[in-house]
Coordinates of C-alpha atoms (C1' of nucleotides) in Angstrom, one line a residue:
Chain A
X201 CA -71.6 -49.0 7.9
X202 CA -75.1 -48.7 9.4
X203 CA -74.6 -51.8 11.4
X204 CA -71.8 -49.9 12.9
X205 CA -69.0 -50.4 15.4
X206 CA -71.1 -50.0 18.6
X207 CA -71.5 -53.7 19.0
X208 CA -67.8 -54.1 18.6
X209 CA -66.9 -51.4 21.0
X210 CA -69.3 -52.8 23.7
X211 CA -67.9 -56.3 23.2
X212 CA -64.3 -55.2 23.4
X213 CA -64.9 -53.2 26.6
X214 CA -66.8 -56.1 28.1
X215 CA -64.1 -58.5 27.3
X216 CA -61.5 -56.4 29.0
X217 CA -63.5 -55.7 32.1
X218 CA -64.8 -59.2 32.6
X219 CA -61.3 -60.5 32.4
X220 CA -60.0 -58.0 35.0
X221 CA -63.0 -57.8 37.3
X222 CA -65.1 -60.9 36.7
X223 CA -68.8 -61.4 35.9
X224 CA -70.3 -60.1 39.1
X225 CA -67.7 -57.4 39.6
X226 CA -68.5 -55.8 36.3
X227 CA -71.7 -53.8 35.8
X228 CA -73.4 -53.2 32.5
X229 CA -73.2 -49.4 33.2
X230 CA -69.5 -49.6 33.5
X231 CA -69.2 -51.5 30.2
X232 CA -71.3 -48.9 28.4
X233 CA -69.4 -46.0 29.9
X234 CA -65.9 -47.4 29.1
X235 CA -67.0 -48.5 25.6
X236 CA -68.0 -45.1 24.6
X237 CA -71.0 -46.7 22.8
X238 CA -74.4 -45.2 22.9
X239 CA -76.3 -46.2 26.1
X240 CA -79.4 -47.4 24.4
X241 CA -77.8 -49.9 22.1
X242 CA -76.7 -52.6 24.5
X243 CA -79.9 -54.7 24.5
X244 CA -80.3 -54.1 20.8
X245 CA -77.0 -55.7 20.0
X246 CA -77.1 -58.2 22.9
X247 CA -80.7 -59.2 23.5
X248 CA -79.5 -62.0 25.8
X249 CA -78.3 -59.4 28.2
X250 CA -75.3 -59.8 30.5
X251 CA -75.0 -63.6 30.0
X252 CA -74.8 -63.3 26.2
X253 CA -72.3 -60.6 26.5
X254 CA -70.1 -62.7 28.8
X255 CA -70.3 -65.7 26.5
X256 CA -69.2 -63.6 23.5
X257 CA -66.5 -62.1 25.7
X258 CA -65.2 -65.6 26.5
X259 CA -65.1 -66.3 22.8
X260 CA -63.1 -63.2 22.2
X261 CA -60.6 -64.2 24.8
X262 CA -60.5 -67.7 23.4
X263 CA -59.5 -66.5 19.9
X264 CA -57.1 -63.8 21.1
X265 CA -55.2 -66.3 23.3
X266 CA -55.3 -69.1 20.7
X267 CA -53.7 -66.8 18.2
X268 CA -51.0 -65.8 20.7
X269 CA -50.2 -69.4 21.5
X270 CA -50.2 -70.3 17.8
X271 CA -47.8 -67.4 16.9
X272 CA -45.4 -68.5 19.7
X273 CA -45.4 -72.1 18.6
X274 CA -44.8 -71.3 15.0
X275 CA -41.5 -69.6 15.8
X276 CA -39.8 -72.8 17.2
X277 CA -39.4 -76.4 16.2
X278 CA -39.3 -77.4 19.9
X279 CA -42.7 -77.1 21.6
X280 CA -41.0 -76.3 24.9
X281 CA -39.4 -73.3 23.4
X282 CA -42.7 -72.1 22.0
X283 CA -44.5 -72.5 25.3
X284 CA -41.7 -70.6 27.0
X285 CA -42.0 -67.8 24.5
X286 CA -45.7 -67.6 25.4
X287 CA -45.0 -67.5 29.1
X288 CA -42.5 -64.8 28.5
X289 CA -45.2 -62.7 26.8
X290 CA -47.5 -63.3 29.7
X291 CA -45.0 -62.4 32.3
X292 CA -44.4 -58.9 30.7
X293 CA -47.8 -57.6 32.0
X294 CA -46.5 -57.8 35.6
X295 CA -43.8 -55.3 35.0
X296 CA -46.2 -52.4 34.8
X297 CA -49.5 -52.3 36.8
X298 CA -51.3 -50.7 33.9
X299 CA -50.5 -53.4 31.5
X300 CA -52.2 -56.2 33.6
X301 CA -54.8 -58.0 31.5
X302 CA -56.0 -60.4 34.2
X303 CA -56.8 -64.1 34.1
X304 CA -58.2 -64.9 30.7
X305 CA -61.3 -67.0 30.9
X306 CA -60.3 -68.4 34.4
X307 CA -62.0 -65.8 36.5
X308 CA -65.3 -66.0 34.6
X309 CA -65.0 -69.8 34.7
X310 CA -64.5 -69.9 38.4
X311 CA -67.4 -67.6 39.1
X312 CA -70.0 -69.1 36.7
X313 CA -69.2 -72.7 36.1
X314 CA -71.8 -73.7 38.7
X315 CA -74.3 -71.0 37.8
X316 CA -74.6 -70.8 34.1
X317 CA -74.3 -73.9 31.9
X318 CA -73.9 -72.0 28.6
X319 CA -71.2 -69.8 30.1
X320 CA -69.4 -72.8 31.5
X321 CA -69.5 -74.5 28.2
X322 CA -68.0 -71.5 26.5
X323 CA -65.1 -71.5 29.0
X324 CA -64.6 -75.2 28.5
X325 CA -64.4 -74.7 24.8
X326 CA -61.7 -72.1 25.2
X327 CA -59.5 -74.5 27.3
X328 CA -60.0 -77.3 24.8
X329 CA -59.0 -75.0 21.9
X330 CA -55.8 -73.9 23.6
X331 CA -55.0 -77.4 24.5
X332 CA -55.4 -78.6 21.0
X333 CA -52.8 -76.1 19.8
X334 CA -50.2 -77.4 22.3
X335 CA -51.2 -80.9 21.6
X336 CA -50.7 -80.7 17.9
X337 CA -47.2 -79.2 18.3
X338 CA -46.2 -81.8 20.9
X339 CA -47.3 -84.7 18.6
X340 CA -45.4 -83.1 15.7
X341 CA -42.3 -83.2 17.8
X342 CA -42.6 -87.0 18.1
X343 CA -44.4 -87.6 21.3
X344 CA -47.3 -90.1 21.6
X345 CA -50.8 -88.7 21.4
X346 CA -51.6 -89.8 25.0
X347 CA -48.6 -88.0 26.4
X348 CA -49.5 -84.9 24.3
X349 CA -53.0 -84.9 25.6
X350 CA -52.0 -85.1 29.2
X351 CA -49.2 -82.6 28.8
X352 CA -51.4 -80.0 27.1
X353 CA -53.9 -80.2 29.8
X354 CA -51.2 -79.8 32.5
X355 CA -49.8 -76.8 30.6
X356 CA -53.2 -75.2 30.5
X357 CA -53.5 -75.6 34.3
X358 CA -50.0 -74.4 35.0
X359 CA -50.4 -71.3 33.0
X360 CA -53.8 -70.3 34.4
X361 CA -52.5 -71.1 37.9
X362 CA -49.3 -69.2 37.2
X363 CA -51.1 -66.1 36.1
X364 CA -53.2 -66.3 39.2
X365 CA -50.2 -66.6 41.4
X366 CA -48.4 -63.8 39.6
X367 CA -51.4 -61.6 40.0
X368 CA -51.5 -62.3 43.7
X369 CA -47.8 -61.9 44.2
X370 CA -47.7 -58.8 42.0
X371 CA -44.7 -60.1 40.1
X372 CA -43.8 -62.5 37.4
X373 CA -41.8 -65.0 39.4
X374 CA -44.4 -67.8 39.4
X375 CA -44.7 -67.6 35.6
X376 CA -40.9 -67.7 35.3
X377 CA -40.6 -70.7 37.6
X378 CA -43.2 -72.5 35.5
X379 CA -41.3 -71.6 32.3
X380 CA -38.2 -73.3 33.6
X381 CA -39.9 -76.6 34.3
X382 CA -41.6 -76.9 30.9
X383 CA -38.7 -78.8 29.2
X384 CA -38.7 -81.4 31.9
X385 CA -42.5 -81.8 31.6
X386 CA -42.3 -82.5 27.9
X387 CA -39.4 -84.9 28.1
X388 CA -40.8 -88.4 28.2
Chain B
X240 CA -70.7 -68.6 76.1
X241 CA -71.9 -65.1 75.9
X242 CA -69.5 -64.3 73.1
X243 CA -71.3 -67.1 71.4
X244 CA -71.0 -68.9 68.1
X245 CA -72.7 -66.3 65.9
X246 CA -69.4 -65.0 64.7
X247 CA -68.3 -68.5 64.0
X248 CA -71.4 -69.4 62.1
X249 CA -71.2 -66.2 60.0
X250 CA -67.5 -66.8 59.2
X251 CA -68.0 -70.4 58.2
X252 CA -70.9 -69.6 55.9
X253 CA -68.9 -66.7 54.4
X254 CA -65.9 -68.9 53.8
X255 CA -68.0 -71.5 52.0
X256 CA -69.9 -69.0 49.9
X257 CA -66.9 -66.8 49.0
X258 CA -65.0 -69.8 47.8
X259 CA -67.9 -71.0 45.6
X260 CA -69.3 -67.7 44.3
X261 CA -66.6 -65.2 44.8
X262 CA -66.5 -61.8 46.5
X263 CA -68.9 -59.9 44.2
X264 CA -71.1 -62.9 43.6
X265 CA -71.9 -63.3 47.3
X266 CA -74.1 -60.8 49.1
X267 CA -74.1 -60.1 52.8
X268 CA -77.7 -61.0 53.0
X269 CA -77.1 -64.5 51.6
X270 CA -74.3 -65.0 54.1
X271 CA -76.5 -64.1 57.0
X272 CA -79.4 -66.3 55.7
X273 CA -77.2 -69.4 55.2
X274 CA -75.4 -68.9 58.5
X275 CA -78.5 -69.0 60.5
X276 CA -77.0 -66.3 62.7
X277 CA -79.1 -63.3 63.8
X278 CA -79.3 -60.6 61.2
X279 CA -78.2 -57.7 63.4
X280 CA -75.0 -59.2 64.5
X281 CA -72.9 -59.1 61.3
X282 CA -71.5 -55.6 61.7
X283 CA -71.1 -56.1 65.5
X284 CA -68.7 -59.1 64.9
X285 CA -67.2 -57.7 61.7
X286 CA -67.1 -53.9 62.0
X287 CA -64.9 -53.8 58.9
X288 CA -67.8 -55.1 56.8
X289 CA -67.5 -57.2 53.8
X290 CA -63.8 -56.7 53.3
X291 CA -62.9 -57.8 56.8
X292 CA -65.2 -60.8 56.4
X293 CA -63.4 -61.8 53.2
X294 CA -60.0 -61.4 54.7
X295 CA -60.9 -63.7 57.6
X296 CA -62.5 -66.1 55.2
X297 CA -59.2 -66.3 53.3
X298 CA -57.4 -67.0 56.5
X299 CA -59.9 -69.9 57.2
X300 CA -59.2 -71.3 53.8
X301 CA -55.5 -70.9 54.3
X302 CA -55.5 -72.9 57.5
X303 CA -57.9 -75.5 56.3
X304 CA -55.9 -76.3 53.2
X305 CA -52.6 -76.1 55.0
X306 CA -53.7 -78.7 57.4
X307 CA -54.9 -81.0 54.6
X308 CA -51.6 -80.7 52.7
X309 CA -49.7 -81.3 55.9
X310 CA -51.7 -84.4 56.7
X311 CA -51.1 -85.8 53.2
X312 CA -47.4 -85.1 53.4
X313 CA -47.0 -86.8 56.8
X314 CA -48.3 -90.1 55.4
X315 CA -45.4 -90.6 53.0
X316 CA -41.6 -90.3 52.9
X317 CA -41.7 -89.3 49.3
X318 CA -43.0 -85.8 48.7
X319 CA -44.4 -86.8 45.3
X320 CA -46.7 -89.4 46.9
X321 CA -47.9 -86.9 49.5
X322 CA -48.8 -84.4 46.9
X323 CA -50.5 -87.1 44.9
X324 CA -52.6 -88.0 47.9
X325 CA -53.7 -84.4 48.2
X326 CA -54.6 -84.3 44.6
X327 CA -56.7 -87.4 45.0
X328 CA -58.6 -85.8 47.9
X329 CA -59.2 -82.7 45.7
X330 CA -60.4 -84.8 42.8
X331 CA -63.1 -86.5 44.9
X332 CA -65.3 -83.4 45.0
X333 CA -65.9 -83.6 41.3
X334 CA -67.6 -87.0 41.5
X335 CA -70.7 -85.4 43.1
X336 CA -71.9 -81.9 42.2
X337 CA -73.0 -81.2 45.8
X338 CA -69.6 -81.9 47.2
X339 CA -67.9 -79.2 45.1
X340 CA -66.0 -76.8 47.3
X341 CA -64.7 -74.5 44.6
X342 CA -61.4 -72.8 44.1
X343 CA -59.8 -72.1 47.5
X344 CA -58.5 -68.6 47.7
X345 CA -58.0 -68.4 43.9
X346 CA -61.4 -66.9 43.0
X347 CA -61.1 -64.2 45.7
X348 CA -57.5 -63.6 44.7
X349 CA -58.4 -63.1 41.0
X350 CA -61.3 -60.8 41.8
X351 CA -59.7 -58.6 44.4
X352 CA -55.9 -58.6 43.8
X353 CA -56.2 -55.3 41.9
X354 CA -58.9 -53.8 44.1
X355 CA -58.1 -54.4 47.7
X356 CA -54.5 -54.5 48.9
X357 CA -55.2 -56.1 52.3
X358 CA -57.3 -58.8 50.7
X359 CA -54.5 -59.4 48.1
X360 CA -52.0 -59.7 50.9
X361 CA -54.1 -62.3 52.7
X362 CA -54.3 -64.4 49.6
X363 CA -50.6 -64.1 49.0
X364 CA -49.9 -65.2 52.5
X365 CA -52.1 -68.3 51.9
X366 CA -50.1 -69.3 48.9
X367 CA -46.8 -68.7 50.7
X368 CA -47.9 -70.9 53.6
X369 CA -49.0 -73.8 51.4
X370 CA -45.7 -73.5 49.4
X371 CA -43.7 -73.7 52.6
X372 CA -45.3 -77.0 53.5
X373 CA -44.3 -78.5 50.1
X374 CA -40.9 -76.9 50.3
X375 CA -39.9 -78.3 53.6
X376 CA -40.9 -81.8 52.6
X377 CA -39.0 -81.5 49.3
X378 CA -35.9 -80.3 51.1
X379 CA -36.1 -83.1 53.6
X380 CA -36.2 -85.6 50.7
X381 CA -32.7 -84.3 49.7
X382 CA -33.3 -81.7 47.1
X383 CA -31.7 -78.3 47.0
X384 CA -33.5 -75.4 48.5
X385 CA -33.6 -73.6 45.2
X386 CA -35.2 -76.5 43.5
X387 CA -37.6 -76.9 46.3
X388 CA -38.6 -73.3 46.2
X389 CA -39.3 -73.4 42.5
X390 CA -41.1 -76.7 42.6
X391 CA -43.4 -75.7 45.4
X392 CA -44.5 -72.6 43.5
X393 CA -45.1 -74.6 40.4
X394 CA -47.1 -77.1 42.4
X395 CA -49.3 -74.4 43.8
X396 CA -49.9 -73.1 40.3
X397 CA -50.7 -76.5 38.9
X398 CA -53.1 -77.3 41.7
X399 CA -55.0 -74.1 41.5
X400 CA -55.1 -74.3 37.8
X401 CA -56.1 -77.9 38.0
X402 CA -59.1 -77.2 40.2
X403 CA -60.1 -74.4 37.9
X404 CA -60.0 -76.7 34.8
X405 CA -61.8 -79.5 36.7
X406 CA -64.5 -77.1 37.7
X407 CA -64.9 -76.0 34.1
X408 CA -64.8 -79.5 32.7
X409 CA -67.1 -80.9 35.4
X410 CA -64.8 -83.8 36.0
X411 CA -61.5 -84.7 37.7
X412 CA -59.5 -85.5 34.7
X413 CA -57.3 -82.4 34.8
X414 CA -56.4 -83.0 38.4
X415 CA -55.5 -86.6 37.6
X416 CA -53.3 -85.7 34.7
X417 CA -51.5 -83.3 37.0
X418 CA -51.1 -86.0 39.6
X419 CA -49.4 -88.2 37.1
X420 CA -46.7 -85.7 36.2
X421 CA -45.8 -84.8 39.8
X422 CA -43.0 -87.4 40.1
X423 CA -41.2 -86.1 37.0
X424 CA -41.5 -82.5 38.2
X425 CA -39.7 -83.4 41.5
X426 CA -37.0 -85.5 39.9
X427 CA -34.0 -83.3 39.4
Chain C
dG95 C1' -80.2 -47.9 16.0
dT96 C1' -80.4 -45.1 19.6
dC97 C1' -82.7 -42.5 23.4
dT98 C1' -84.9 -41.6 28.0
dA99 C1' -87.4 -43.1 31.7
dT100 C1' -88.4 -46.3 34.8
dA101 C1' -89.5 -50.7 37.0
dA102 C1' -88.1 -54.0 40.3
dT103 C1' -84.7 -55.5 43.0
dA104 C1' -80.4 -56.1 45.4
dC105 C1' -76.5 -54.2 47.4
dG106 C1' -73.4 -52.5 51.6
dA107 C1' -73.7 -49.8 55.5
dT108 C1' -75.5 -47.0 59.5
dA109 C1' -78.5 -45.4 63.4
dG110 C1' -81.0 -46.0 67.4
dA111 C1' -83.9 -48.9 70.2
dC112 C1' -83.8 -52.8 73.3
Chain D
dG123 C1' -75.5 -58.9 71.3
dT124 C1' -79.2 -58.5 68.6
dC125 C1' -83.2 -56.1 66.2
dT126 C1' -85.6 -53.3 62.9
dA127 C1' -85.8 -49.7 59.9
dT128 C1' -83.8 -47.1 56.5
dC129 C1' -80.5 -44.4 53.6
dG130 C1' -78.2 -44.1 49.3
dT131 C1' -76.7 -46.4 45.7
dA132 C1' -75.9 -49.8 42.7
dT133 C1' -77.8 -53.5 39.8
dT134 C1' -80.4 -55.9 35.4
dA135 C1' -83.9 -55.3 32.4
dT136 C1' -88.0 -53.4 29.8
dA137 C1' -91.2 -50.1 27.5
dG138 C1' -92.1 -46.6 24.4
dA139 C1' -90.6 -42.5 21.9
dC140 C1' -87.8 -40.9 18.1

DNA sequence: GTCTATAATACGATAGAC
DNA sequence: GTCTATCGTATTATAGAC
């Protein structure tokens, strides 16, 4: 395919690096080098430069995580069990240093929410999408829509915060503590 | 005082900027400019350069937030009410854009946990300190030490995640949702 | 679609004068 | 304690050839 996989390779390297190192911690040169894509092709595929690349990277993270959450929720009738399955998956990365994927969306969101409105909106959309997956499942389990809306936001916050704490502690304990309080959170 | 306030001014500007913009998003030049301190004095007061400055900034955040949590907890017999008072304070910054203080410790932690071991340790110490304030109060209210340890970690995660979500959403709704589920979290 | 070359700027850090 | 000057190296982005 003439419109080959260079674009794809650049975007996937950018997604990985932005998630691990953040927006300002990641240089375009590093992205090109790690992607293995030809150097001259970046601004051809991403004429909007670094900002466009970051926005598309956030969309990649959004879809990747949304799929993971959805897969976990499908496996159980009880939403709490589905969320705990997702937390278990997240906690695995802290067993081996090389497996660490970082803080999806959160790092970019914290760096750029006050500096780039389109990037902030992309991050906001990611959080809304993840919340809607939780929400739907919680409503299906018989909870009120109001409770489901609140709970899904709180779950998003706990998980992002839990990854952050696990990253800082270099172990999965915070994520496991969070997992154990999910059932109580949903009981109402 | 001959050992004047230049050091103090640099550190306080660095603390504010690192919290808002992160480690890689903040340049030494910007810190010097905003501090109003003489340009030549940075490496005199902080011979360890940017990394030392960031570590000391994290310690400033640690103490500032620890004091705020402690003040909130002192005002109430019930730990849940104290935490809710803290969350109310945090949520205020999202009423006015200029008041936003950013994500204390969390942004630096996410950027540098995999890149600088001393910086990671400083962030980890901050989280441990905050948790110990929650923990003590929860134990005093009659809970088991195990439950208090778990709950205080979860509270740390919820609050950091909640600030992140509020920053991204540009409103305090996530923090308020979190506040409303604190009592249930502590009931066990 | 991809290449090289380069512009323009910012970065962190150091040396040496005062 | 502070200043200026500067080194070396990043950065993002663009222009023009192929």
